[in-house]
PDB file of C-alpha atoms in Angstrom:
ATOM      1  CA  UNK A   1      -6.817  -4.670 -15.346  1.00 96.00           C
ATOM      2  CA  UNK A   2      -5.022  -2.311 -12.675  1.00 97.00           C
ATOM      3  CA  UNK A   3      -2.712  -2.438 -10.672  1.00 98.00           C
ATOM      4  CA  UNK A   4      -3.036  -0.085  -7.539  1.00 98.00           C
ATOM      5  CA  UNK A   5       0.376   1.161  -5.375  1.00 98.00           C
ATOM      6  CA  UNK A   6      -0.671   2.443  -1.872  1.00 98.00           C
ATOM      7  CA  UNK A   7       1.763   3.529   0.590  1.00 97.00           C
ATOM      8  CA  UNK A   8       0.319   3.464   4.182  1.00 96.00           C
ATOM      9  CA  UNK A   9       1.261   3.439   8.107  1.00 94.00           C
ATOM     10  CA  UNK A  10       2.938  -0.212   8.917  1.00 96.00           C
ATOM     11  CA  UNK A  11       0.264  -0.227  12.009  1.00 96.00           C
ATOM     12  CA  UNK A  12      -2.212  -0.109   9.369  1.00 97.00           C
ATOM     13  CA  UNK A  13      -0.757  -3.050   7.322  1.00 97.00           C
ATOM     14  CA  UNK A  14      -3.212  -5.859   9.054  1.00 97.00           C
ATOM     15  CA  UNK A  15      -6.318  -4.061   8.834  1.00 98.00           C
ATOM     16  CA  UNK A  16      -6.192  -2.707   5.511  1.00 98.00           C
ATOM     17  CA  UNK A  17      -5.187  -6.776   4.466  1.00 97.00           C
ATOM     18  CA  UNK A  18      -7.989  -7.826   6.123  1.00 97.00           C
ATOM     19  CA  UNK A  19     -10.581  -5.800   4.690  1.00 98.00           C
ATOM     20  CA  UNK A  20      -9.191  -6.681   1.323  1.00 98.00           C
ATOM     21  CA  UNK A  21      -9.596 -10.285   1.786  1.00 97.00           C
ATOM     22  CA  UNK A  22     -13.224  -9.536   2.766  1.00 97.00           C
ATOM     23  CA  UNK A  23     -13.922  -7.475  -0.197  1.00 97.00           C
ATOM     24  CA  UNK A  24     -12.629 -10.835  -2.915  1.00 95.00           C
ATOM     25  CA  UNK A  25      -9.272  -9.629  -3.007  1.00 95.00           C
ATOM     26  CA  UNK A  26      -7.137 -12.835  -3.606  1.00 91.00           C
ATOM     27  CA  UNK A  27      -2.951 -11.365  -3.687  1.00 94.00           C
ATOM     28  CA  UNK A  28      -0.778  -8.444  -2.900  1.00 96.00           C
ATOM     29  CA  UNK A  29       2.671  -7.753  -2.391  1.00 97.00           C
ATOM     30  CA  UNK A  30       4.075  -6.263   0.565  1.00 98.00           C
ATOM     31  CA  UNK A  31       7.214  -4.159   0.592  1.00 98.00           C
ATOM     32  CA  UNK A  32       8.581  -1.880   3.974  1.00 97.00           C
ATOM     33  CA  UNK A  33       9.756   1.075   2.503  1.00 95.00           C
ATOM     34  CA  UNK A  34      10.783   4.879   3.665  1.00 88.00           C
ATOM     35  CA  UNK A  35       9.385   8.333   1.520  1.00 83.00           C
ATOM     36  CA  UNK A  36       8.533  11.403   2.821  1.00 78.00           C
ATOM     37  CA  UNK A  37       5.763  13.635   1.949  1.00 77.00           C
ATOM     38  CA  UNK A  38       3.667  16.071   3.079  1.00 70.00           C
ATOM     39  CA  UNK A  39       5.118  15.827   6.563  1.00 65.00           C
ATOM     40  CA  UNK A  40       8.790  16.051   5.318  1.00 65.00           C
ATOM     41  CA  UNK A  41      10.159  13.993   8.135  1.00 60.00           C
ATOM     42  CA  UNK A  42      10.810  15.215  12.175  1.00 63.00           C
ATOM     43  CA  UNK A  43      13.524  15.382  14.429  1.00 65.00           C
ATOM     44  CA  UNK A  44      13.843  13.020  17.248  1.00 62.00           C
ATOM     45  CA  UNK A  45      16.293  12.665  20.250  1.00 67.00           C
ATOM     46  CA  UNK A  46      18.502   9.547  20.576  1.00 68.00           C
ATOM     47  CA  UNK A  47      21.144   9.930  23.847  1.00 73.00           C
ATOM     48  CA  UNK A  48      20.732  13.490  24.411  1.00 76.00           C
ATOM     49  CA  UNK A  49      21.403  14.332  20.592  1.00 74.00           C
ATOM     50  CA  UNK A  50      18.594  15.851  18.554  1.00 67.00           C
ATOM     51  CA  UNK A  51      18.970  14.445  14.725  1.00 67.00           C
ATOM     52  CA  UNK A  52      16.096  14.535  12.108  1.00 70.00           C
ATOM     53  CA  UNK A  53      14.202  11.453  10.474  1.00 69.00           C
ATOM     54  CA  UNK A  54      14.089  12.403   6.753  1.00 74.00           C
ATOM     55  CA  UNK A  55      12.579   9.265   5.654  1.00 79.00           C
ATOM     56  CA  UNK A  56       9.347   7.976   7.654  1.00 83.00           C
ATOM     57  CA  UNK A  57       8.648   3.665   7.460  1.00 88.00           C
ATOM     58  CA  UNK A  58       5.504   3.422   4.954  1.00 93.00           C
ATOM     59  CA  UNK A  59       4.431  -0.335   4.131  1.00 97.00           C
ATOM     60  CA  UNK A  60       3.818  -0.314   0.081  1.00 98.00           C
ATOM     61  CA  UNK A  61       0.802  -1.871  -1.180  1.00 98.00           C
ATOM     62  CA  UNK A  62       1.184  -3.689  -4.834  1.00 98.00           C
ATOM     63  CA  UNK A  63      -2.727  -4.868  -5.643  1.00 98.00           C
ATOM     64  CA  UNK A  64      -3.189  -6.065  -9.450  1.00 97.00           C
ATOM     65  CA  UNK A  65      -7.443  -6.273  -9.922  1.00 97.00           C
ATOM     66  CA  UNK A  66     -10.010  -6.325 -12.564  1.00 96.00           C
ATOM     67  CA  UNK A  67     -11.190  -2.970 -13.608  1.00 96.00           C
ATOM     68  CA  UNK A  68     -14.259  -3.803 -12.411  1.00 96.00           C
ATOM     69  CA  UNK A  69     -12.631  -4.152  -8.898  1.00 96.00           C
ATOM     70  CA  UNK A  70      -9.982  -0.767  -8.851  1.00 97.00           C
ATOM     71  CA  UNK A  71     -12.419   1.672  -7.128  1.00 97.00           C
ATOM     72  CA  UNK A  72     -13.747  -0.814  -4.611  1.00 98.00           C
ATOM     73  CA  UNK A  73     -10.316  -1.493  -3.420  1.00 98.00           C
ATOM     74  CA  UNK A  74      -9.443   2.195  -3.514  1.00 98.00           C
ATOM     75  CA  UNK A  75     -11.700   2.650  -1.565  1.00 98.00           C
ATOM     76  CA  UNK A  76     -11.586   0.139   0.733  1.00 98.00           C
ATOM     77  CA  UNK A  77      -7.788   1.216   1.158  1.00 98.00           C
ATOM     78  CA  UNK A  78      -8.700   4.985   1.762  1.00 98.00           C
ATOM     79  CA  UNK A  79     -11.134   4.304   4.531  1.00 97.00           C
ATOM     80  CA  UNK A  80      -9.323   1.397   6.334  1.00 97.00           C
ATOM     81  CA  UNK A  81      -5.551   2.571   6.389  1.00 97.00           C
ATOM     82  CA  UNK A  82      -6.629   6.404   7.622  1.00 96.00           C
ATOM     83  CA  UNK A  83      -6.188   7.903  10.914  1.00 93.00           C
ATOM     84  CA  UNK A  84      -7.238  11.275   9.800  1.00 91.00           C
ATOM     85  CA  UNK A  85      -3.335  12.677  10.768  1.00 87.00           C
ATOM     86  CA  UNK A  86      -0.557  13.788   8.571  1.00 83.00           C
ATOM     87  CA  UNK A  87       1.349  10.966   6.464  1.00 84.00           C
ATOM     88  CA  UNK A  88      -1.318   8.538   6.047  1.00 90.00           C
ATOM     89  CA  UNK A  89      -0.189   7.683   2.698  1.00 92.00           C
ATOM     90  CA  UNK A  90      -1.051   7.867  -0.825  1.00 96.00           C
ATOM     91  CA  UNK A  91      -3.177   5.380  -3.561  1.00 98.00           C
ATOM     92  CA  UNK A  92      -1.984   5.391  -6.945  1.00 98.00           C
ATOM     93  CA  UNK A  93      -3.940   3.271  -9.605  1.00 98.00           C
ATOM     94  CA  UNK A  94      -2.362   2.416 -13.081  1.00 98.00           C
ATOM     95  CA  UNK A  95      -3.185   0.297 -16.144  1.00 97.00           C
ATOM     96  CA  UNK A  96      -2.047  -2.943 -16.258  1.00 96.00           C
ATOM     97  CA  UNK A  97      -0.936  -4.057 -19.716  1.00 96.00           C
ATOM     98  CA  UNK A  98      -0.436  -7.863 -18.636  1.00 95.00           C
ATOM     99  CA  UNK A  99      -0.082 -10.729 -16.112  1.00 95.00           C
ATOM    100  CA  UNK A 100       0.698 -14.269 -16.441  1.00 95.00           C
ATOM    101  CA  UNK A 101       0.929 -16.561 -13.722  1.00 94.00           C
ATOM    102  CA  UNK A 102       3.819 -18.672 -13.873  1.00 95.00           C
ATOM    103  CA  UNK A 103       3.094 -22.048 -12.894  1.00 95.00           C
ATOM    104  CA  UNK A 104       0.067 -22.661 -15.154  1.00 95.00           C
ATOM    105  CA  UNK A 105       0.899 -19.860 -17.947  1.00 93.00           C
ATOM    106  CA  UNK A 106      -2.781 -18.497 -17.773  1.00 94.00           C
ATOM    107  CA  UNK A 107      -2.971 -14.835 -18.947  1.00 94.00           C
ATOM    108  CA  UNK A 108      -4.240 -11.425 -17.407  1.00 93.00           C
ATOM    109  CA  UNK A 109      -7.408 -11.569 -15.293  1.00 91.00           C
ATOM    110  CA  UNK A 110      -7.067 -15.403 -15.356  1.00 91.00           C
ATOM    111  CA  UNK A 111      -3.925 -15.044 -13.527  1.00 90.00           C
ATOM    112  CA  UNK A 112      -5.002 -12.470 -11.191  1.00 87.00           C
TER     113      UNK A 112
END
C-alpha cells in the first residue's frame, strides 16, 4: 500500500477529485493548508500598504492506494492539478505500513 501527499492550487481541488473518482479511487482527505516553495511567496497591496504573502493557500491531498494503483494516481494528479505556472504543487508517495477501517476492523487494502 501507499499513501500519496500532494499539495496543489485550491482552484484545482474539484478537478483533480474528479478525475480520481473516475480512475477507481474510492477516499481522500482534504486539508487547506499554506507552504511556500519555489515561488517563495509575493507582495501584495492592501489600502495603499505594500506587505508580502509568505505563505501561499495549497489544498493537501492525503490518498492511501494499492501499490498497484500509486503511479496511476500520480499521475493522474500531475496532469490534472497543473497549469504549467510556478507553485503548482508537489506529489509525494510513501509506504504505507497499515490501515484498518474502524467500523468493521478489516485490515490494509481491505480497508482502503
Amino acid at each position: 500500500m501507499k499513501l500519496i501527499i500532494a499539495a496543489i492550487k485550491p482552484f484545482k481541488l474539484e478537478e483533480v477529485r474528479e478525475a480520481l473518482t473516475a480512475i477507481g479511487v474510492r477516499g481522500m482527505m482534504v486539508t487547506e493548508i499554506k507552504g511556500f516553495g519555489s515561488q517563495s511567496g509575493h507582495t501584495e497591496i492592501y489600502r495603499g500598504a505594500e506587505y508580502a504573502v509568505n505563505f501561499v493557500p495549497k489544498v493537501k491531498l492525503e490518498i492511501a492506494v494499492p501499490a498497484s494503483m500509486a503511479d496511476q494516481v500520480v499521475e493522474t494528479i500531475q496532469t490534472t492539478a497543473k497549469t504549467d505556472k510556478i507553485g503548482d504543487g508537489k506529489i509525494f508517495v510513501l509506504d504505507l505500513q497499515s490501515a484498518v477501517r474502524v467500523r468493521t476492523g478489516e485490515t490494509n487494502e481491505d480497508a482502503l
